[in-house]
Tab-separated table of C-alpha atoms and ligand atoms in Angstrom:
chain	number	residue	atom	x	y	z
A	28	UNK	CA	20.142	-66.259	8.401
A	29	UNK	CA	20.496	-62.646	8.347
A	30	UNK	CA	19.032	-60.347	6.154
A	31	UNK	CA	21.020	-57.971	3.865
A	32	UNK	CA	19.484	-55.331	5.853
A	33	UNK	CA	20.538	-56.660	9.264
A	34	UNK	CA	24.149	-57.453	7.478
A	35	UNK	CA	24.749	-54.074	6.476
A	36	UNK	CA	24.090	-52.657	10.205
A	37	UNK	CA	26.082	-55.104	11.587
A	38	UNK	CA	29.184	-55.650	9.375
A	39	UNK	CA	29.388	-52.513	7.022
A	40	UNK	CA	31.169	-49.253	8.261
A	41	UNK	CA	28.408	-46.479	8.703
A	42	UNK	CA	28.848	-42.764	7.509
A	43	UNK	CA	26.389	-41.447	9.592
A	44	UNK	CA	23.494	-42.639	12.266
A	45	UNK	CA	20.155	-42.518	10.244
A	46	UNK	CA	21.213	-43.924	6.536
A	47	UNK	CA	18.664	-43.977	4.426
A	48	UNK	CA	18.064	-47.715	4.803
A	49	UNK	CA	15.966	-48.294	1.681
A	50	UNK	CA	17.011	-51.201	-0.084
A	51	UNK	CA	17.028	-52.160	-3.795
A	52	UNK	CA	17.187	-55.000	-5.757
A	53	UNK	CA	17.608	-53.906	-9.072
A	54	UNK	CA	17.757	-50.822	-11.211
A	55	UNK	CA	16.220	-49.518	-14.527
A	56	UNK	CA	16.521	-46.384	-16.543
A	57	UNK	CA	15.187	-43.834	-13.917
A	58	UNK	CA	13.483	-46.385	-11.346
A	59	UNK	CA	14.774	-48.462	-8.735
A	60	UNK	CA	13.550	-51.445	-7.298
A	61	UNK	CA	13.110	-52.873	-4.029
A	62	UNK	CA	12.931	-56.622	-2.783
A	63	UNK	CA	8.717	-56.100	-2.623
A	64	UNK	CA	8.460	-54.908	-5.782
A	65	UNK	CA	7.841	-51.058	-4.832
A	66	UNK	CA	9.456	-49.174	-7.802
A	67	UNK	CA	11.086	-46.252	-6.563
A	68	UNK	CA	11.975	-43.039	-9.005
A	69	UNK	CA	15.416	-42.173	-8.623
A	70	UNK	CA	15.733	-38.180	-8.832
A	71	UNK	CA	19.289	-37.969	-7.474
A	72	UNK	CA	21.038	-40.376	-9.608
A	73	UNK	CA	23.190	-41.851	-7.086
A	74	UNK	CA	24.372	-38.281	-6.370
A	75	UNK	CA	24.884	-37.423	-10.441
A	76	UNK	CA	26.147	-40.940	-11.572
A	77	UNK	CA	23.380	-42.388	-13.340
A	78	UNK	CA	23.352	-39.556	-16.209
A	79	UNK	CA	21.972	-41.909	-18.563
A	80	UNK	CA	20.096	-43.929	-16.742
A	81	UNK	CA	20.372	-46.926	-14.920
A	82	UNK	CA	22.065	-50.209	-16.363
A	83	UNK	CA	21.909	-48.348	-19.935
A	84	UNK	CA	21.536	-51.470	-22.168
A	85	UNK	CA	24.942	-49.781	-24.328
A	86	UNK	CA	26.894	-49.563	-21.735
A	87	UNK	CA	25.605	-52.952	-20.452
A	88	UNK	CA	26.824	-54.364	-23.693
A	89	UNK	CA	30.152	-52.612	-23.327
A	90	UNK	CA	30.798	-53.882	-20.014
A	91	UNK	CA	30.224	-57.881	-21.376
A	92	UNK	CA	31.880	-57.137	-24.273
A	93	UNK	CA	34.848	-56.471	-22.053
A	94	UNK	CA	34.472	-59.319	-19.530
A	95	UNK	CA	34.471	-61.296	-22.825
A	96	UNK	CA	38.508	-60.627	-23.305
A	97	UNK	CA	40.041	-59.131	-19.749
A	98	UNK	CA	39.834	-57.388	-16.821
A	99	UNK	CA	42.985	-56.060	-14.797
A	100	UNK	CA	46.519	-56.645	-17.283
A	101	UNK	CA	48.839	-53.989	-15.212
A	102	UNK	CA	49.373	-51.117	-12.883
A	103	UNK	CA	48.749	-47.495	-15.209
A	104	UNK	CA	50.010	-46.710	-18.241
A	105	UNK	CA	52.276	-49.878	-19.026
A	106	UNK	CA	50.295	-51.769	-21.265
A	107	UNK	CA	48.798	-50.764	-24.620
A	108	UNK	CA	44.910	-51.665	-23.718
A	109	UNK	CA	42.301	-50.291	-26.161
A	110	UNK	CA	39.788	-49.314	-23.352
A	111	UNK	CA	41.587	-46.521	-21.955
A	112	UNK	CA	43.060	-45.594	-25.305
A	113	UNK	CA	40.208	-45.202	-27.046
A	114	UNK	CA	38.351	-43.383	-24.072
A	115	UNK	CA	41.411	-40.276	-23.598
A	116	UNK	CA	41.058	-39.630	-27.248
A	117	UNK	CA	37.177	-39.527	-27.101
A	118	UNK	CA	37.221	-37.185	-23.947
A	119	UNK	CA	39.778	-35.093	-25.585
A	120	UNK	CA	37.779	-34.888	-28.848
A	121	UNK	CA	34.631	-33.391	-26.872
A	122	UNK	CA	37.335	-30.570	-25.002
A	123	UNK	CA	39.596	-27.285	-26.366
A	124	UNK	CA	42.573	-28.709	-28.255
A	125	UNK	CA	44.666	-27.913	-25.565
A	126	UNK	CA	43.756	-30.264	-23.177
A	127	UNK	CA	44.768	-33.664	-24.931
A	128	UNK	CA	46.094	-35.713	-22.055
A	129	UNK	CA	43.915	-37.931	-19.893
A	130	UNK	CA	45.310	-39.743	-16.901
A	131	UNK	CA	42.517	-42.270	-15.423
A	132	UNK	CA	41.367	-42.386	-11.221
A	133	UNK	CA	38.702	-44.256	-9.673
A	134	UNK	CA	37.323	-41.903	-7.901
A	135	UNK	CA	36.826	-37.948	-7.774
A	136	UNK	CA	38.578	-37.991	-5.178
A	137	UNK	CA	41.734	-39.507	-6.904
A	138	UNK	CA	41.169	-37.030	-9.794
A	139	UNK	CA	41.584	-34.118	-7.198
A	140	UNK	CA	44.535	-35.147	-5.716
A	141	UNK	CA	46.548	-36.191	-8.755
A	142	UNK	CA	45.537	-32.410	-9.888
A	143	UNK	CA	46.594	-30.849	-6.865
A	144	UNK	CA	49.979	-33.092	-7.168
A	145	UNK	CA	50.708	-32.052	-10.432
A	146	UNK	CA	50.099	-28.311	-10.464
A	147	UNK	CA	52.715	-28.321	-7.731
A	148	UNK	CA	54.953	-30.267	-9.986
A	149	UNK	CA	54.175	-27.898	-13.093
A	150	UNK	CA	54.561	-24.718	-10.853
A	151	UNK	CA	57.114	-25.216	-8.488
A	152	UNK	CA	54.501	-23.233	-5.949
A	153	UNK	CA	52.408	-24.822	-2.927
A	154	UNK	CA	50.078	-22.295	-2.746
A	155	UNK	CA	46.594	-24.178	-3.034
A	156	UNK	CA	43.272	-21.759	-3.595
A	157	UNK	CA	39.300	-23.205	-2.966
A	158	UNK	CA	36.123	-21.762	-2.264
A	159	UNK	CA	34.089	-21.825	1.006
A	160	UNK	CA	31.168	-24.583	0.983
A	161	UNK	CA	33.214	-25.708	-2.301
A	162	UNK	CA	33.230	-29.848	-1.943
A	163	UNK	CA	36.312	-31.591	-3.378
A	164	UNK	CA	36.209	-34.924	-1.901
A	165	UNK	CA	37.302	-37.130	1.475
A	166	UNK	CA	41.011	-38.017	1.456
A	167	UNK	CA	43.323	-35.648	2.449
A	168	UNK	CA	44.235	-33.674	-0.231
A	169	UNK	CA	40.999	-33.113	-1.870
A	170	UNK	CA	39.654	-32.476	2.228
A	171	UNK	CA	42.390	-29.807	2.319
A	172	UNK	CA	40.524	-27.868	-0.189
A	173	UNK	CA	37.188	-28.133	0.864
A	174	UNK	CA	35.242	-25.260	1.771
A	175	UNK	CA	34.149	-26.114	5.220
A	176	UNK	CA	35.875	-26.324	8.780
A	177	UNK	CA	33.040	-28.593	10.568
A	178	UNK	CA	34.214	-30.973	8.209
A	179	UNK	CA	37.803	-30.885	8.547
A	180	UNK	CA	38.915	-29.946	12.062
A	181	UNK	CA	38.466	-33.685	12.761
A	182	UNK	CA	41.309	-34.327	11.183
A	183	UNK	CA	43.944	-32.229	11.150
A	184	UNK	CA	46.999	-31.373	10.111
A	185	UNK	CA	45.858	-31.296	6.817
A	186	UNK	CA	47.703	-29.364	3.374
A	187	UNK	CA	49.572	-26.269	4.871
A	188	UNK	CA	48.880	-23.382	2.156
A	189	UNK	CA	45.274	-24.059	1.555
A	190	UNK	CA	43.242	-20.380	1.167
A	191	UNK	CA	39.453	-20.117	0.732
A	192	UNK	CA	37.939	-17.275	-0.988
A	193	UNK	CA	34.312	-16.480	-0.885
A	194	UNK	CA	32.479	-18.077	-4.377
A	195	UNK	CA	31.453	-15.124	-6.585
A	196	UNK	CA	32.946	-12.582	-4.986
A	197	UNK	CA	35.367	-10.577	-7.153
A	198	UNK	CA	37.268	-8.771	-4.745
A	199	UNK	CA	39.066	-12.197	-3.230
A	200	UNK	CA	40.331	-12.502	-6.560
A	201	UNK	CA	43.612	-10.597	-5.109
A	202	UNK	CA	43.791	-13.791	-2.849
A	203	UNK	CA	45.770	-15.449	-6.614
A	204	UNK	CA	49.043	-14.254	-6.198
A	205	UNK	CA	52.539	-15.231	-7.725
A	206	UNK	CA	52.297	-17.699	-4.623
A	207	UNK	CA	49.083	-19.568	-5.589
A	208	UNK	CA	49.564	-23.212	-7.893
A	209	UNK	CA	46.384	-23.794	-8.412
A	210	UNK	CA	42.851	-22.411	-8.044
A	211	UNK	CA	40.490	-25.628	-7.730
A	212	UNK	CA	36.894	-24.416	-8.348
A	213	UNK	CA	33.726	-26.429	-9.075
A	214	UNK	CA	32.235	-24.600	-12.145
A	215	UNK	CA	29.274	-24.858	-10.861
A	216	UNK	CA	29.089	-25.941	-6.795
A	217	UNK	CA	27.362	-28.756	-6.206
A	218	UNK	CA	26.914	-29.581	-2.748
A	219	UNK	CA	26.971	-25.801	-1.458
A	220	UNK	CA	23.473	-26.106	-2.778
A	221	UNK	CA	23.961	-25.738	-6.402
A	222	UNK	CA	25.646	-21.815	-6.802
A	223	UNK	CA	26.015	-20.853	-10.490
A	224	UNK	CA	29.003	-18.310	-11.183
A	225	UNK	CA	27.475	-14.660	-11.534
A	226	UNK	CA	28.067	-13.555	-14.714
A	227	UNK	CA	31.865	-12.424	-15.290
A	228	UNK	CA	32.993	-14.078	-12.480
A	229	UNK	CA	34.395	-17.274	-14.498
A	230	UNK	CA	36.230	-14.912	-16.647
A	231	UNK	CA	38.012	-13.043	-13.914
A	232	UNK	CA	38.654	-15.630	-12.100
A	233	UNK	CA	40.329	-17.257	-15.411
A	234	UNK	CA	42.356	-13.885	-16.039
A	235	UNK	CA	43.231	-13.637	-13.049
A	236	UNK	CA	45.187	-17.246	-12.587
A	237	UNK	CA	46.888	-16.577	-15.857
A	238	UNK	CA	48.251	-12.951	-14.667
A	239	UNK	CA	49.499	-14.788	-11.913
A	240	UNK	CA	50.749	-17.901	-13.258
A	241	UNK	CA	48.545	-20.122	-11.503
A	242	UNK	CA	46.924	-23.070	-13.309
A	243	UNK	CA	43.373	-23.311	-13.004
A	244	UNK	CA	41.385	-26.546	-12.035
A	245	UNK	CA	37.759	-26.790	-12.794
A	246	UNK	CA	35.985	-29.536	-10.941
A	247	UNK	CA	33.179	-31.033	-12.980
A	248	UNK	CA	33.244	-34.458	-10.940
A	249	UNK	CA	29.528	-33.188	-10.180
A	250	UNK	CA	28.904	-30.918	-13.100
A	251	UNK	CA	30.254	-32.785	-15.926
A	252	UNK	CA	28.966	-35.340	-18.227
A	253	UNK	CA	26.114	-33.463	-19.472
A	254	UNK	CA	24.361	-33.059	-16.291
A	255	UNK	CA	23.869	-29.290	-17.074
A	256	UNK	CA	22.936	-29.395	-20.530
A	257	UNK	CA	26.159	-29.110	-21.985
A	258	UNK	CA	28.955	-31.976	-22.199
A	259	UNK	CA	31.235	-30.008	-19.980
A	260	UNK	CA	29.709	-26.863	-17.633
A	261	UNK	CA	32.209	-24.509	-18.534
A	262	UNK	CA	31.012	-24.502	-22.403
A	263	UNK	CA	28.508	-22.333	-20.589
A	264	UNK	CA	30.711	-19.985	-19.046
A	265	UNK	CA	33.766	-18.911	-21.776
A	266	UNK	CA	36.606	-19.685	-19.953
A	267	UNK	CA	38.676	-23.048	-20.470
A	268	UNK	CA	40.663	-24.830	-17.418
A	269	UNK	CA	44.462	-25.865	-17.189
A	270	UNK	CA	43.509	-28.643	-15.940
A	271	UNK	CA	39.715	-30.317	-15.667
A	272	UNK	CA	38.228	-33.125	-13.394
A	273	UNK	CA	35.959	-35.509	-13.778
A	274	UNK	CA	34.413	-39.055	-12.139
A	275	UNK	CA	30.915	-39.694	-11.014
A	276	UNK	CA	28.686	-39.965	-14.499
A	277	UNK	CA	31.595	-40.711	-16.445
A	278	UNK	CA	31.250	-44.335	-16.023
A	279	UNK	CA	27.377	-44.623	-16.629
A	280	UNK	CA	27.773	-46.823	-12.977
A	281	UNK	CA	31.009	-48.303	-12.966
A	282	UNK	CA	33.982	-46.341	-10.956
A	283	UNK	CA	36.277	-44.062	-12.894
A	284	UNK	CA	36.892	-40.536	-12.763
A	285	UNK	CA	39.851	-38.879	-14.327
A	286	UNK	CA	42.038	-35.495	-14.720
A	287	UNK	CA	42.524	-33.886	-17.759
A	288	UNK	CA	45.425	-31.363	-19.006
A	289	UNK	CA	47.600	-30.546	-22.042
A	290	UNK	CA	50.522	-32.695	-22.643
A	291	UNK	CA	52.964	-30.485	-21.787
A	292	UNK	CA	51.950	-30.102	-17.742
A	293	UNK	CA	51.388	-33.950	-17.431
A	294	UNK	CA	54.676	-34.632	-18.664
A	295	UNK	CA	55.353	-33.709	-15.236
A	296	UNK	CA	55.095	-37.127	-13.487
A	297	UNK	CA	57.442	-38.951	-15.967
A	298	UNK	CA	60.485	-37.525	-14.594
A	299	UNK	CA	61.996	-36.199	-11.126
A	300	UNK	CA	60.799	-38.529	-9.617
A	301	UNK	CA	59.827	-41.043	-12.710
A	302	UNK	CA	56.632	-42.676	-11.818
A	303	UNK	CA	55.561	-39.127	-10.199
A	304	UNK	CA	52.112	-40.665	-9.814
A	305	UNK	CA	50.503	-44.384	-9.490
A	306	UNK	CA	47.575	-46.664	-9.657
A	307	UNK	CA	46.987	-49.966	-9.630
A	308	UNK	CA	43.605	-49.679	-11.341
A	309	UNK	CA	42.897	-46.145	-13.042
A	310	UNK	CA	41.972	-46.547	-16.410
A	311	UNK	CA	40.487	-50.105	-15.661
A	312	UNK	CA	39.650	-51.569	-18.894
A	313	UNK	CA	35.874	-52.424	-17.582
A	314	UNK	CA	35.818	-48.890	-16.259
A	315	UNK	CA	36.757	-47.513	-19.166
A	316	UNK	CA	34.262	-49.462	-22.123
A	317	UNK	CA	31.528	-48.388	-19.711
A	318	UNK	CA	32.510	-44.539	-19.816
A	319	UNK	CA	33.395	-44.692	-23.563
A	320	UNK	CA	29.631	-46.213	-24.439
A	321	UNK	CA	28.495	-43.802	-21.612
A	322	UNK	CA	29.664	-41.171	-23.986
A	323	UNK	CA	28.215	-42.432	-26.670
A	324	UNK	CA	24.939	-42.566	-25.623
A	325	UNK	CA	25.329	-38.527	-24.623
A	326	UNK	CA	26.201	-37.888	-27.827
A	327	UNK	CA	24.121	-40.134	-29.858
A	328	UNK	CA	20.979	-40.122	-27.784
A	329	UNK	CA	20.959	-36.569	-27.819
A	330	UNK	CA	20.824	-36.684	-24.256
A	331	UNK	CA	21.596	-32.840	-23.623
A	332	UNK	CA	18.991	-31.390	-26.434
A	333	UNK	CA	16.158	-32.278	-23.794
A	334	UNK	CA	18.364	-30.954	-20.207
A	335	UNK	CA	16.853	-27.646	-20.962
A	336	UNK	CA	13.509	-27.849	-21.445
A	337	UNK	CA	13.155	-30.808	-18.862
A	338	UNK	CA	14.686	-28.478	-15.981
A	339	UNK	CA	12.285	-26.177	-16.802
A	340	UNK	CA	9.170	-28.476	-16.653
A	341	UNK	CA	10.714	-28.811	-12.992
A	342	UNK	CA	10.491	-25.286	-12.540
A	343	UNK	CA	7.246	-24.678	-13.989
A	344	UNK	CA	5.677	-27.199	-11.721
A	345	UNK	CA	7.557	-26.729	-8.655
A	346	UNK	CA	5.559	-23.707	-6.983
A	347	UNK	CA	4.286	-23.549	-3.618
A	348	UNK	CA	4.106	-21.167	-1.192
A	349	UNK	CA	7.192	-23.433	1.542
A	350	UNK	CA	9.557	-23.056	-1.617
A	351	UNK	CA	11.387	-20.010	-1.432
A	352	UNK	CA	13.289	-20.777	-4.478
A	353	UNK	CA	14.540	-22.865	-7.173
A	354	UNK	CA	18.255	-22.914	-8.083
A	355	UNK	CA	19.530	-24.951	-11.575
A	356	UNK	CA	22.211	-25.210	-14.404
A	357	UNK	CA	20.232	-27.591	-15.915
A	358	UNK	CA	19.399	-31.059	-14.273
A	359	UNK	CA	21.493	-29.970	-11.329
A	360	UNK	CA	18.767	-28.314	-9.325
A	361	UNK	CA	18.194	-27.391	-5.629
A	362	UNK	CA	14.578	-26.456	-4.263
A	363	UNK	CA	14.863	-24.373	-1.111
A	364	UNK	CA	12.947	-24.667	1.607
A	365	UNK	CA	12.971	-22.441	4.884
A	366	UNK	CA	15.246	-24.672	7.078
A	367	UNK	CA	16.296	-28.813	7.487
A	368	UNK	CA	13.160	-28.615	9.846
A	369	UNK	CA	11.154	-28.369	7.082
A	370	UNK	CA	12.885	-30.142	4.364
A	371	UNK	CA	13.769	-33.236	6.431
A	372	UNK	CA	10.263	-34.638	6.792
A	373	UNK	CA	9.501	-33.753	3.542
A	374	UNK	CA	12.042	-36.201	1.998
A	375	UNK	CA	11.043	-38.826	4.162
A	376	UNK	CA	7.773	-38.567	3.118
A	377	UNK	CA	8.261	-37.996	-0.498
A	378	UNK	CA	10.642	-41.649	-0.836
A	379	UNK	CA	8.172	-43.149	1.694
A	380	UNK	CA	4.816	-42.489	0.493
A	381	UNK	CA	5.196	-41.109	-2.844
A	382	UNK	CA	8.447	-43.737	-3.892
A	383	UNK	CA	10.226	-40.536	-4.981
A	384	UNK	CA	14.293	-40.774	-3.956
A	385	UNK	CA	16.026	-37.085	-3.164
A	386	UNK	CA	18.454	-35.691	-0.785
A	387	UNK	CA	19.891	-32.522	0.520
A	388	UNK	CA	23.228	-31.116	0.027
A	389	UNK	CA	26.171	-31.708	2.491
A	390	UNK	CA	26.447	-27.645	2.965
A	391	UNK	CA	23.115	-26.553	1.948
A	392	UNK	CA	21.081	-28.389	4.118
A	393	UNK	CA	17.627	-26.341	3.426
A	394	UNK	CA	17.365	-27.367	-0.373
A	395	UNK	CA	16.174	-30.161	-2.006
A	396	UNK	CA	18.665	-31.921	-4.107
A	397	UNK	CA	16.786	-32.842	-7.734
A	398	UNK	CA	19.253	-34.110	-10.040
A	399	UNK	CA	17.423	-37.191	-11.869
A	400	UNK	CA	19.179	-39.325	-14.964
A	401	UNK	CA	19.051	-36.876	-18.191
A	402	UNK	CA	16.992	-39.646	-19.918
A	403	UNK	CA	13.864	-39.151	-17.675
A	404	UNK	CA	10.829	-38.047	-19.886
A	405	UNK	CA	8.477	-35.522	-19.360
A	406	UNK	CA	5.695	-37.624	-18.259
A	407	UNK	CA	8.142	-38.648	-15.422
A	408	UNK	CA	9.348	-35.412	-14.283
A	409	UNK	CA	5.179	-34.795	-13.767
A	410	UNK	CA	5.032	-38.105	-12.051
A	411	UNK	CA	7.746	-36.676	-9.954
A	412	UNK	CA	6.510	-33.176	-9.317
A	413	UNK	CA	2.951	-34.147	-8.338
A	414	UNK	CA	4.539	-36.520	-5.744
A	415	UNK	CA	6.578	-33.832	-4.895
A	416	UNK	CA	4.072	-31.421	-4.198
A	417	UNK	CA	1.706	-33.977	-2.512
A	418	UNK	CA	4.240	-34.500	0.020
A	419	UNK	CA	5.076	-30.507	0.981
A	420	UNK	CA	1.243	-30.215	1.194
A	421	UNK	CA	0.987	-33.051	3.556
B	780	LIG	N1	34.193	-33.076	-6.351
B	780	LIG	C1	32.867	-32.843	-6.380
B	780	LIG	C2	32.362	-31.555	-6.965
B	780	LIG	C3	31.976	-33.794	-5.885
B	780	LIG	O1	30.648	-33.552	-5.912
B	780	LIG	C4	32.489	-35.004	-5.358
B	780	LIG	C5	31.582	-36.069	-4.788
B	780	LIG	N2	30.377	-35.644	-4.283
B	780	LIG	C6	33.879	-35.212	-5.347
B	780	LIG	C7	34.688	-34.234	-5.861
B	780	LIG	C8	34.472	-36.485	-4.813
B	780	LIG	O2	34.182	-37.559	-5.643
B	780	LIG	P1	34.253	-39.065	-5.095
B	780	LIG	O3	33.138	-39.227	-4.116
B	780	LIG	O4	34.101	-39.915	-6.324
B	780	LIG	O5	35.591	-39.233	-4.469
């Protein structure tokens, strides 16, 4: 018989030729498991999914409670199902009053293009804005918008009327024109290597699309959910979106993301056409008790008092003479190094002989990617560091 290892080279489609090839057998809170028994700390969360940890016993309990009465009734928005219900109005709850209409994805992806679809629809424009190195997701739309040509000259044509303008720089803020739909903007870029907005720039950027016209989309698909130390980034920043995005920790481990905009624009897709977008399982009800008691446990746990202070521990401890500098909006850090030359061997060693799981970003490949679940304690994050550091010096 094969083993799950040999399976997955064999049979399963391959992103890339060196995956990571560690494999787990179960999960817990901050540490991962493999078939030996070698408990590995997970500092990347499954690339900001596991907020609150792995297999969170609430959310656990949500998801049986679930199984326990169904699991797919319907394509979207048909049937009355409490799940879904219940989750819009607690997601609208935590966001400005404006934005009181949720419409359910699986996937970030999904979120982005249902966006992208429906400031089209509200506008009447096709003028589609992004920033370089900004990462929006892999099917076509969302590829359209992201920032980088090495990964979409592959597979072109792709949108027509997509424009890029440089992150943080003021002056392409002239790019917006009467022309422009939508601006889609992470509010804090994530795999460019974590870039926070200089101060102002948020602001301009907001006045900017509303001089114009043009709706603006904030993409917290990475950002959201607490993962910088508030429940949404852009409480940070004083702007608000026309339109927000969200997936990844949203469903505590279970696939769901979502877009989120006042009633008024998403009233767009009931008529001319009717039916002016589709799924057959957004807003699944499983999904959707797992994000609601994902919530929850932000909320109630008091999961984003400790972002702060934790991300500074990091900080504090992370200082050696290779690191040139440390980036972060709370648990969404990146640790540069002087090149991938440097950094690659590094995380090798770190999951290999100190059990510590991290990454780099897909366009920042000379930083570290630390981005652990929000409920890791302090005594971890030392755990963690000392590992860390142990494997530069080595
Ligand atoms: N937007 C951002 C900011 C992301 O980080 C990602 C995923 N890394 C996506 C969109 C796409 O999400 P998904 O992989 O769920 O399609």
């Amino acid at each position: 018989m094969l083993t799950p290892r040999q399976l997955f080279l064999r049979h399963q489609a391959q992103t890339s030729d060196f995956p990571l090839l560690l494999e787990i057998e179960r999960a817990e809170g901050v540490y991962m498991y493999a078939p030996d028994g070698t408990r590995y700390l997970d500092l990347i969360s499954g690339i900001g999914v596991s907020n609150v940890g792995h297999r969170h016993p609430r959310v656990l309990a949500a998801i049986q409670g679930q199984l326990d009465k169904y699991l797919h009734l319907m394509v979207y928005g048909e049937v009355v199902q409490a799940p879904p219900a219940q989750l819009a109005q607690a997601l609208t709850a935590t966001l400005p009053a404006r934005l009181d209409n949720v419409f359910f994805t699986n996937s970030g992806t999904e979120a982005v293009e249902g966006a992208l679809k429906l400031a089209k629809r509200h506008t009447g424009r096709t003028g589609l804005i992004s920033c370089h190195n900004a990462y929006h997701g892999s099917t076509h739309g969302a590829l359209s918008i992201t920032g980088s040509e090495g990964f979409k000259n592959a597979f072109r044509p792709l949108l027509p009327d997509v424009r890029h303008i440089r992150h943080n720089h003021f002056d392409d803020l002239q790019l917006i024109t009467e022309h422009t739909a939508a601006v889609v903007i992470e509010t804090v870029q994530g795999e460019a290597g974590v870039r926070v907005p200089a101060p102002g720039y948020l602001p301009a950027l907001r006045q900017r699309c509303t001089e114009v016209g043009a709706l603006l989309i904030l993409d917290e698909i990475q950002c959201g959910f607490g993962r910088t130390g508030t429940f949404w980034a852009f409480e940070q920043f004083g702007i608000e979106p026309d339109i927000l995005l969200t997936a990844k920790g949203m469903g505590g481990g279970m696939p769901i993301g979502a877009f989120i905009a006042p009633q008024a624009i998403m009233a767009g897709f009931k008529t001319d056409p009717i039916l002016g977008h589709c799924t057959t399982f957004g807003g699944h009800p499983v999904s959707c008790a797992a994000s609601l008691a994902t919530l929850r446990v932000i909320q109630e746990e008091n999961l984003l008092a400790g972002v702060e202070a934790k991300a500074a521990r990091f900080r504090e401890k992370l200082v050696h003479p290779t690191i040139r500098e440390v980036r972060n909006c709370g648990l969404l850090m990146a640790v540069e190094f002087d090149s991938f030359a440097v950094l690659k061997p590094l995380i090798d060693r770190a999951l290999w002989d100190q059990h510590l799981l991290t990454d780099w970003f897909l366009f920042c490949d000379n930083s570290l990617r630390i981005a652990p679940p929000l409920t890791i304690t302090m005594e971890q994050i030392e755990e963690a560091c000392a590992g860390l550091l142990e494997a530069i010096s080595n």
